[in-house]
Structures are given as structure tokens and as C-alpha cells.
PDB file of C-alpha atoms and ligand atoms in Angstrom:
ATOM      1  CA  UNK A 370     -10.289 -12.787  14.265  1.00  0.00           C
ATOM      2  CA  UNK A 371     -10.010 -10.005  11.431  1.00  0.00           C
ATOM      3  CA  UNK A 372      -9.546  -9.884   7.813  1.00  0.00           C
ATOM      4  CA  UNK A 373      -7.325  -6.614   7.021  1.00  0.00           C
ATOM      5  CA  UNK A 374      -8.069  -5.779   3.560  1.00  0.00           C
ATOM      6  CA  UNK A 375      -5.802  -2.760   2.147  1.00  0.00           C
ATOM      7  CA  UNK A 376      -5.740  -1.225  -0.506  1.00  0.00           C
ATOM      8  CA  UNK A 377      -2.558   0.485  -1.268  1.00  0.00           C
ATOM      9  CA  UNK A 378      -0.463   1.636  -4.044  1.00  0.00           C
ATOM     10  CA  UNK A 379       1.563  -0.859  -6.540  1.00  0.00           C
ATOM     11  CA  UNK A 380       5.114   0.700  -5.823  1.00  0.00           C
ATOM     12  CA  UNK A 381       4.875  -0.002  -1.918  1.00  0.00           C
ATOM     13  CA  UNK A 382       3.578  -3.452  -2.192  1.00  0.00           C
ATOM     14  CA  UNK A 383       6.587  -5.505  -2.357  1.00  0.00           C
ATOM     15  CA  UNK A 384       8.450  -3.604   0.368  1.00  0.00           C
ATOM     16  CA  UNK A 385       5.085  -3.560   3.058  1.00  0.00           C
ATOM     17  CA  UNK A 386       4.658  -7.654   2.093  1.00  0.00           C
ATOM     18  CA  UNK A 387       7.762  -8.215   2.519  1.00  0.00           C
ATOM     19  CA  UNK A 388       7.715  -6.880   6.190  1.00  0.00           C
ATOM     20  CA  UNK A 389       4.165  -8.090   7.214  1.00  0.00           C
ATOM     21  CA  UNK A 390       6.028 -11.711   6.288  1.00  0.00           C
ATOM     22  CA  UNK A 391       9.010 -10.541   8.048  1.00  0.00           C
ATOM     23  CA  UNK A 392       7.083  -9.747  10.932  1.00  0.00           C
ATOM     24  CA  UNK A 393       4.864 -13.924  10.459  1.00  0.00           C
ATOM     25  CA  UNK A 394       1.870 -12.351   9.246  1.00  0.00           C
ATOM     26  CA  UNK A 395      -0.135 -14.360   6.252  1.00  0.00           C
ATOM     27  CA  UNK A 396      -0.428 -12.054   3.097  1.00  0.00           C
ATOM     28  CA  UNK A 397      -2.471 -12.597   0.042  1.00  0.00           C
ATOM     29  CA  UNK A 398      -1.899 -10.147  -2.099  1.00  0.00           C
ATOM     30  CA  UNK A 399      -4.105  -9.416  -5.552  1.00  0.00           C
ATOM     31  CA  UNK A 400      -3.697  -7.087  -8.519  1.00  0.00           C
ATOM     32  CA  UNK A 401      -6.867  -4.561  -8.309  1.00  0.00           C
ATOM     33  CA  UNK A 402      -7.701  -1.385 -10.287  1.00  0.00           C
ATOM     34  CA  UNK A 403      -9.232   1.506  -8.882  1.00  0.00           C
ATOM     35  CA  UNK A 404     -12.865   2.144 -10.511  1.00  0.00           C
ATOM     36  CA  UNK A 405     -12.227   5.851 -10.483  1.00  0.00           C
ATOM     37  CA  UNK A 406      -8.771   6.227 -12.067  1.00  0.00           C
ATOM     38  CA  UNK A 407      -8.965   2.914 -13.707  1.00  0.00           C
ATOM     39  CA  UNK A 408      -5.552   2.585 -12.387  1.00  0.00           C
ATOM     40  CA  UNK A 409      -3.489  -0.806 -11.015  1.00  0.00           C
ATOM     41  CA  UNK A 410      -3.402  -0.981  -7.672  1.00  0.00           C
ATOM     42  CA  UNK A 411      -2.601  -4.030  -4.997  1.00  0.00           C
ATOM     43  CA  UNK A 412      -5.040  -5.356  -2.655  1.00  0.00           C
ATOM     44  CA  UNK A 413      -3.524  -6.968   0.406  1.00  0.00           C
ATOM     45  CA  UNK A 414      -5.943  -9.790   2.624  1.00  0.00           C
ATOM     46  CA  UNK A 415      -4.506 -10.634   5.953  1.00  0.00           C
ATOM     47  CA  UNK A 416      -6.188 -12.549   8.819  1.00  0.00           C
ATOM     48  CA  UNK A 417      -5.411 -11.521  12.304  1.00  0.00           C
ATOM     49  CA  UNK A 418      -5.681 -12.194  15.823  1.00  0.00           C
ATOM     50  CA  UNK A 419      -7.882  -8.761  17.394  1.00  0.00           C
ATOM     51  CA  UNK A 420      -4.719  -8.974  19.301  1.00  0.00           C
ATOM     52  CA  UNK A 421      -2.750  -7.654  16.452  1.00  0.00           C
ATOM     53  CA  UNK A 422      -4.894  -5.131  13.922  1.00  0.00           C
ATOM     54  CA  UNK A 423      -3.116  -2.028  15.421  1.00  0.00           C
ATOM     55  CA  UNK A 424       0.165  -3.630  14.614  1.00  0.00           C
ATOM     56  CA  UNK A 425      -0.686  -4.960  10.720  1.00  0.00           C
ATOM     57  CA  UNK A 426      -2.277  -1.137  10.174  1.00  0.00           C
ATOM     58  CA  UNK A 427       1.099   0.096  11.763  1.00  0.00           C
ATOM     59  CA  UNK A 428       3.215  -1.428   9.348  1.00  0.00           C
ATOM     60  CA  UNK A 429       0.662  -0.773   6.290  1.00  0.00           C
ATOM     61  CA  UNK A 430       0.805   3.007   7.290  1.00  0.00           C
ATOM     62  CA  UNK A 431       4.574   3.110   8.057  1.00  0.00           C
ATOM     63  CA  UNK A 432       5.028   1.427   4.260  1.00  0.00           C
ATOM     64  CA  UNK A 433       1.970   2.401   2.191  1.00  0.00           C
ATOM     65  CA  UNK A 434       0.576   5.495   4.023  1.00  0.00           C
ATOM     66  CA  UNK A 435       0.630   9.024   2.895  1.00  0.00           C
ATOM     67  CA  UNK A 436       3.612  10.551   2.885  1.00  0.00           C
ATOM     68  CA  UNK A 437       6.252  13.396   1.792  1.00  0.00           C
ATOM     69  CA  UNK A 438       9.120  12.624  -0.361  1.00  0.00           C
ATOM     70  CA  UNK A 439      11.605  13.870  -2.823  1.00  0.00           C
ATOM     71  CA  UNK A 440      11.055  12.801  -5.946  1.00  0.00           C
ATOM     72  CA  UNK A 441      13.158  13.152  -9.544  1.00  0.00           C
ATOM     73  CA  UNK A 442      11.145  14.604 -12.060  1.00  0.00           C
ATOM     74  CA  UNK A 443      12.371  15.558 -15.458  1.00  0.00           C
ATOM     75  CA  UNK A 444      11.262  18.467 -17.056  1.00  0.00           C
ATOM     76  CA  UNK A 445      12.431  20.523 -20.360  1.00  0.00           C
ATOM     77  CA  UNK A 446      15.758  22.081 -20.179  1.00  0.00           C
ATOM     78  CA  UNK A 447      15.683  26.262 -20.093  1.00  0.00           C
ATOM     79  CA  UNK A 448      18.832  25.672 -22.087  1.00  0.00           C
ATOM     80  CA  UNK A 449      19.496  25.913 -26.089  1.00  0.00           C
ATOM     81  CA  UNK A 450      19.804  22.274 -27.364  1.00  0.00           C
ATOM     82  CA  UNK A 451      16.495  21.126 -28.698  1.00  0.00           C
ATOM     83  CA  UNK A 452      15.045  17.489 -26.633  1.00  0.00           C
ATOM     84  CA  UNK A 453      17.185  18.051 -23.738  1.00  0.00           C
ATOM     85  CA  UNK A 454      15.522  17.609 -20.141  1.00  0.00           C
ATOM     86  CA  UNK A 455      16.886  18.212 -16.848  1.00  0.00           C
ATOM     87  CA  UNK A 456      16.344  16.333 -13.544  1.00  0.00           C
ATOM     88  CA  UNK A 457      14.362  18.781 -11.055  1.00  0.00           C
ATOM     89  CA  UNK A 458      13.742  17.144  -7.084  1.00  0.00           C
ATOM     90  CA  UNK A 459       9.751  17.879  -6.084  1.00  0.00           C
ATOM     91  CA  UNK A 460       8.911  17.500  -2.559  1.00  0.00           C
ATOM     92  CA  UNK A 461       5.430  15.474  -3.670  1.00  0.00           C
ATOM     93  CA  UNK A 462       3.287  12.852  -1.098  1.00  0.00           C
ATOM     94  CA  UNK A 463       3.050   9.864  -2.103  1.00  0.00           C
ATOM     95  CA  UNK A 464       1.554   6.471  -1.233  1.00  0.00           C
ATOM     96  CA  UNK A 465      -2.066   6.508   0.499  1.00  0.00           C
ATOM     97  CA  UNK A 466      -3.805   3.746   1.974  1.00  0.00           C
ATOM     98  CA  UNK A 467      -7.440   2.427   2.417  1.00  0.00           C
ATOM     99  CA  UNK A 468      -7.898  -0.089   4.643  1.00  0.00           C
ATOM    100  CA  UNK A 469     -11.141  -2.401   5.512  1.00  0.00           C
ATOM    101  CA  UNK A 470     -11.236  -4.495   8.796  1.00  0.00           C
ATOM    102  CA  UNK A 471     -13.560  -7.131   8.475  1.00  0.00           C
ATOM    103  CA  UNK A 472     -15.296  -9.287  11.504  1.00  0.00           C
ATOM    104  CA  UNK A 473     -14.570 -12.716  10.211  1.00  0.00           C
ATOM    105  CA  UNK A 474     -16.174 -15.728  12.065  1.00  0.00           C
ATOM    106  CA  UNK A 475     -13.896 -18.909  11.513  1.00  0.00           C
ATOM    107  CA  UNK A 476     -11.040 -19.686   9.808  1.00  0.00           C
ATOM    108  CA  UNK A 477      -9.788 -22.998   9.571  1.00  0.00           C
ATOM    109  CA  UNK A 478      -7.214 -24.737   6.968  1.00  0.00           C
ATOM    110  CA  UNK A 479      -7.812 -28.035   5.241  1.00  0.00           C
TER     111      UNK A 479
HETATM  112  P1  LIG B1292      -8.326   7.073  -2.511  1.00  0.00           P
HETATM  113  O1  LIG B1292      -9.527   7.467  -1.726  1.00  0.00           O
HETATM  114  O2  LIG B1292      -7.001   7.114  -1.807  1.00  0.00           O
HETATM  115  O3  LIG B1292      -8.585   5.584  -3.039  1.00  0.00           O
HETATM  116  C1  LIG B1292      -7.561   4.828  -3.670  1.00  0.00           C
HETATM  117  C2  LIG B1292      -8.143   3.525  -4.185  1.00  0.00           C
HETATM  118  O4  LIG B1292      -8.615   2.758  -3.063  1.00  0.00           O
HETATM  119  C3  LIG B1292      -9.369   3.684  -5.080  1.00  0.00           C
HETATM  120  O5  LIG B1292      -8.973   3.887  -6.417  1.00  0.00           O
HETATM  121  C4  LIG B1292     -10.092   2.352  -4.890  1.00  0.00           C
HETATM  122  O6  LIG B1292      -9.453   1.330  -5.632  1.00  0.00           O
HETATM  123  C5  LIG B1292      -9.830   2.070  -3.416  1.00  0.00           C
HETATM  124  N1  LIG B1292     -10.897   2.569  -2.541  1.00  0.00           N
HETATM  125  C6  LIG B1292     -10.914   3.716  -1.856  1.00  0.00           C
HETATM  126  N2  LIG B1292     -12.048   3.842  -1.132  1.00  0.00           N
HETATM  127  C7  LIG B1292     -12.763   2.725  -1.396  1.00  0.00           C
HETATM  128  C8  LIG B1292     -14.052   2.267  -0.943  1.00  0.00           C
HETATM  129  N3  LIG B1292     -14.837   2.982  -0.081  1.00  0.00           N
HETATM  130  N4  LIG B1292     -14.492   1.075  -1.405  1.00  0.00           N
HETATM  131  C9  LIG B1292     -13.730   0.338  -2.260  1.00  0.00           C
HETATM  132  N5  LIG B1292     -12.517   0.730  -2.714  1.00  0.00           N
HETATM  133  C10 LIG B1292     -12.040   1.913  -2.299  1.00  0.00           C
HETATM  134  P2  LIG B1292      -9.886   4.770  -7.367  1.00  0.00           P
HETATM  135  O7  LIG B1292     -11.312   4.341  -7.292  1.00  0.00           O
HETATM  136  O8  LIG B1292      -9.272   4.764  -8.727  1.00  0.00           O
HETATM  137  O9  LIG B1292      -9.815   6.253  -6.746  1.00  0.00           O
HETATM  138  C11 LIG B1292      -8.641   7.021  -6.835  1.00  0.00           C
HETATM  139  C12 LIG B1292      -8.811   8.339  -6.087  1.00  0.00           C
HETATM  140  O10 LIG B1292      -9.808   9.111  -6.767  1.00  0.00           O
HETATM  141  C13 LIG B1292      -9.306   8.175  -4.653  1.00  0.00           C
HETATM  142  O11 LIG B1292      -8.193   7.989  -3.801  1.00  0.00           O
HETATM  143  C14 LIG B1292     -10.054   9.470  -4.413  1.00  0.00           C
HETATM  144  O12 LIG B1292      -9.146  10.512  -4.102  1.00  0.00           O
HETATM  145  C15 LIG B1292     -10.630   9.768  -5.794  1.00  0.00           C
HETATM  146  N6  LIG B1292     -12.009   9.259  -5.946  1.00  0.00           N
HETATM  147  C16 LIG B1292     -12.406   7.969  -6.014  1.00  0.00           C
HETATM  148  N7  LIG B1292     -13.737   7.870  -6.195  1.00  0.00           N
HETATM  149  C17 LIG B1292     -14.193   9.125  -6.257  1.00  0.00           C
HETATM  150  C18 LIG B1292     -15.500   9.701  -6.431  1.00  0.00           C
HETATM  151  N8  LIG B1292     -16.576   8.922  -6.579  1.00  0.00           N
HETATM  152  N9  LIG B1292     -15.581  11.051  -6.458  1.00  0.00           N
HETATM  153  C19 LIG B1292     -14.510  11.826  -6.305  1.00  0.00           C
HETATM  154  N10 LIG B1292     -13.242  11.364  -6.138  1.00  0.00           N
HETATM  155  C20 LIG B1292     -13.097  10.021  -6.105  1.00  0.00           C
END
């Protein structure tokens, strides 16, 4: 038995527990701030067969991983009218996941 403990970003939590529950697996999920940035992010616990680690770190790196995408980004307008912005697309990566597997002895439920 493991205990996958991720740590991943707040926008791709919802979507990656949605499919770890899609797929039966047990999520807890906490709100956790990074001691660095002091920013939010979402800690994920999930206890698995050894059987299935590669699949749960699959799906977190699939969802939560590092990754390119397009993203909208405003920025001021070259043109004349004063507070004006314009929407520019930035090919930026995103997401990033840590992950911890843990060696966990028993787990029972009461
Ligand atoms: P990442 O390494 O991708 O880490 C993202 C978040 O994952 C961290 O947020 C922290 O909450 C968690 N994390 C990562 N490694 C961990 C570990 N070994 N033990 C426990 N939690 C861990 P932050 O602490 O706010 O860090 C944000 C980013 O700042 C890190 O991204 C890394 O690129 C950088 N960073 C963090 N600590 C650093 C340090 N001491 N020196 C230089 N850069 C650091």
C-alpha cells in the first residue's frame, strides 16, 4: 500500500480529482501554500494498491504536470485611446507537479 501525496497547482485540481474519482480512486484533497511563494496551492492524499502508483502519477502528470499552452494575456494597447488593452496569446507552461510516495503500513476503516 502507498500514500500518493501531490502537490499540484490550484487551477488543475478540480479537473485531475475529478478523474482520479472517475477512475475509483479515494482523494483527499487540502488547501496548502507553498513556503517559498507563499502561494495557494492543493495537496492531494491518495492511498493505493503498489499495483496502481504508475497509474495515479499517470493521471496527476497528464492533468497537473508541466506543460505548454496558449494562454490570453492582456497587455496595453499600441493604439491612441488612453486605458485600452488588447488580448495577446503567449505560448507559456503551465501546471507542475511534486509528488511524494509514501510506504504506508495498514490502513483500515472504522
Ligand atoms: P516547485 O519545485 O514546482 O514546487 C511547487 C510547490 O510544491 C512548492 O511551493 C511547495 O509547496 C511544494 N514542494 C516542492 N518541493 C517540495 C518539497 N521537497 N517538500 C515539500 N514541499 C515541496 P513553493 O515552496 O512556494 O515553491 C515554489 C517554487 O519556487 C518551486 O516550484 C521552486 O521552483 C521554487 N523554490 C522553492 N523553494 C526554493 C528554494 N529554497 N530555493 C530556490 N527556489 C525555490
Amino acid at each position: 500500500m502507498k500514500m500518493i501525496l501531490a502537490i499540484v497547482q490550484n487551477e488543475d485540481a478540480p479537473e485531475l480529482v475529478e478523474e482520479l474519482n472517475h477512475q475509483n480512486f479515494f482523494v483527499t484533497k487540502l488547501a496548502s501554500t507553498g513556503g517559498f511563494l507563499k502561494k495557494g496551492n492543493t495537496t492531494l492524499l491518495t492511498g493505493v494498491e503498489d499495483a496502481k502508483v504508475e497509474q495515479v502519477c499517470g493521471i496527476i502528470k497528464q492533468f497537473a504536470g508541466k506543460r505548454r499552452q496558449m494562454v490570453f494575456t492582456s497587455s496595453p494597447s499600441a493604439g491612441s485611446l488612453a486605458n485600452m488593452s488588447t488580448s495577446v496569446p503567449v505560448n507559456m507552461e503551465v501546471g507542475g507537479a511534486t509528488i511524494f510516495i509514501l510506504s504506508v503500513e495498514e490502513f483500515e476503516k472504522f
